[in-house]
Amino acid sequence: MHISRTLLTALLIAATTLGAPNIPLEARKRQATNARTDAVKEAFLHSWNGYTKFAFGFDELSPVSNKGTNSRNGWGASIVDAMSTAVLMELDDVVLKQLEHIKTVDFTNTATTVSLFETTIRYLGGLLSGYDLLMGPYKDLLPSNSTTLISSLVDQAVILADALAFGFDTASGVPANNLNFANKSFTDTTNGIATTGTLVLEWTRLADITGNRKYAELSQKAESYLLRPTPSLGEPFPGLLGTNVDIKTGQFIDSRGGWGGGTDSFYEYLIKMWVYDEEKYGLYKERWIAAADSTIKHLTSHPQPRQDITFVAEYQNAQTLSLNQGHLTCFIGGNFILGGQVLSRKEYTDYGLALTSGCHHTYDSTPSSIGPERWSWDPRNVPAAQSDFYARNGFYTTASYYDLRPEVIESYYHAFVATGDEKYREWAWDAFLAINATARTASGFTAVSDVGQENGGSKFDNQESFWFAEVLKYLYLIFQEDGKVGFVKGAEQKWVFNTEAHPFKVRN
Ligand SMILES: *[C@@H]1O[C@H](CO)[C@@H](O)[C@H](O)[C@H]1NC(C)=O
Ligand SMILES: *[C@@H]1O[C@H](CO)[C@@H](O)[C@H](O)[C@H]1NC(C)=O
Ligand SMILES: *[C@@H]1O[C@H](CO)[C@@H](O)[C@H](O)[C@H]1NC(C)=O
């Protein structure tokens, strides 16, 4: 399935463009990649139009039943999350509609619990990125009378951050994550390192745009406990931490971790803060290097039947590895490649490429050509029904769904930029075709139940806002020629992506 689809695409491109005589090779390649950015744009508009028709103003569309749902406080998460992608695609009508809506949202009011982390990465991130892009390289995208609309992005970001700020009001300054806006209360006693350590880029950017240091200080105070973890159980390997912190004391309470959900983007932001400002965030870089070196040394794992494949293990503590990986972890390839480029350290780039190949392998092995949510390669627990699959592929599936996650394609993007190897574009195109073939509905794209079936199993009726923010953005960027904004090969970056793929201008 996988091979035939790839071949078919290659043949189609050959027939329509590459085969055309008298057109120089560079121009032919450009036509082929333009056809691909057009296809990704078509997918974006398909989802956006379905959302607009059936669920505008809701957080997301249920793309099977064609209803709106609110999983992110009802502030229109898909609108805010889709904006930076719409700007990069230069969809000016879409962006204007988004801005008009965002201006009307009351970010202080919601009946449901607010996640400080999710709200920061999706809403604050989306608002600030829209501002950076529309005031910067895309300042001519909208009519000149749109400046008030654009600056309302920052006004709304300030209102939202001020509404969230009581979450940091704990004895240590490590915030609570689950906030009740109605009575400004929370019941959390602990917080994870991802939910604590994936605020600092957004809140620091907000401080720099507004000139109000408070936002940077709150997030950096919280981060300080993660940069200097105590007690020692919180750092089972140099630079690799436990998962949870007591918000009263800022002390770690466990030693388990890895690069999976709950811890992942804490490590991601260590290097990204340094990209944001090399002068100010040297300690963040040092901590990323410590984590990266320990990961290479202690967590690298090759499945028994497939020594050619590289995965990264999780750990219960310094003694006990757990041979599991998840789709979420697959951003790690891209993060190592980013680190390798900005630090001019080839070993990190090479390691990132190996991990990217490992994640590609999970896509390449399934009948749907999409990788599973989680898998294992622990030889002691292979389920009988998957023993042949394990012997052939070196892993077995432990959670079979696909939730429109971006991480594998995110790593392809970094791999392509760093190497220029067209192979990574082919992998991204294969993933796109597979998702388009299995997850597409009449009004959008949905999570699917089982990547182990050629048709993806059943459709879950859920289209997460990160489909717009991340999957479609990284797909668009990997095929785009001469884009204005993105990751670039080498050490000098002008943009840094938050964990939701919203690009921020680096500090200058
Ligand atoms: C900007 O100008 C156009 C027409 O030139 C008008 O339709 C639109 O409403 C104006 N937008 C704002 C925000 O004033
Ligand atoms: C705040 O409101 C929530 C939800 O209504 C309730 O469960 C909680 O007990 C309230 N907390 C305080 C401190 O009043
Ligand atoms: C995606 O799927 C739609 C609907 O089946 C189809 O029209 C479109 O051509 C597909 N896109 C690509 C690039 O294959």
Short mmCIF file of N, CA, C and O and ligand atoms in Angstrom, two decimals, residues 96 100 103 143-149, ligand 1:
data_model
loop_
_atom_site.label_atom_id
_atom_site.label_comp_id
_atom_site.label_asym_id
_atom_site.label_seq_id
_atom_site.Cartn_x
_atom_site.Cartn_y
_atom_site.Cartn_z
N LEU A 96 -8.58 37.54 8.08
CA LEU A 96 -9.46 38.65 8.49
C LEU A 96 -10.64 38.14 9.31
O LEU A 96 -11.01 38.71 10.35
N GLU A 100 -11.41 39.18 13.16
CA GLU A 100 -12.71 39.76 13.53
C GLU A 100 -13.32 38.98 14.69
O GLU A 100 -13.91 39.56 15.60
N LYS A 103 -11.24 39.33 18.27
CA LYS A 103 -11.51 40.62 18.92
C LYS A 103 -12.72 40.54 19.85
O LYS A 103 -12.80 41.24 20.85
N PRO A 143 -5.43 44.52 4.31
CA PRO A 143 -5.58 45.94 3.96
C PRO A 143 -4.99 46.82 5.07
O PRO A 143 -4.95 46.43 6.24
N SER A 144 -4.55 48.01 4.69
CA SER A 144 -3.81 48.84 5.65
C SER A 144 -4.71 49.30 6.81
O SER A 144 -4.20 49.71 7.85
N ASN A 145 -6.02 49.24 6.65
CA ASN A 145 -6.88 49.62 7.78
C ASN A 145 -7.07 48.49 8.80
O ASN A 145 -7.95 48.55 9.64
N SER A 146 -6.23 47.45 8.73
CA SER A 146 -6.38 46.31 9.65
C SER A 146 -5.49 46.42 10.89
O SER A 146 -5.49 45.49 11.72
N THR A 147 -4.77 47.52 11.03
CA THR A 147 -3.80 47.59 12.14
C THR A 147 -4.46 47.47 13.52
O THR A 147 -3.90 46.85 14.42
N THR A 148 -5.66 48.04 13.66
CA THR A 148 -6.33 47.93 14.96
C THR A 148 -6.67 46.48 15.27
O THR A 148 -6.51 46.01 16.40
N LEU A 149 -7.13 45.78 14.23
CA LEU A 149 -7.45 44.36 14.41
C LEU A 149 -6.21 43.58 14.82
O LEU A 149 -6.26 42.71 15.68
C1 LIG B 1 -11.21 48.34 5.68
O1 LIG B 1 -11.62 48.85 4.43
C2 LIG B 1 -12.53 48.01 3.70
C3 LIG B 1 -12.87 48.65 2.37
O2 LIG B 1 -11.83 49.37 1.89
C4 LIG B 1 -13.78 47.80 4.52
O3 LIG B 1 -14.67 46.93 3.82
C5 LIG B 1 -13.45 47.22 5.86
O4 LIG B 1 -14.61 47.14 6.67
C6 LIG B 1 -12.41 48.08 6.59
N1 LIG B 1 -11.99 47.37 7.77
C7 LIG B 1 -11.86 47.96 8.96
C8 LIG B 1 -11.38 47.09 10.07
O5 LIG B 1 -12.09 49.13 9.14
#
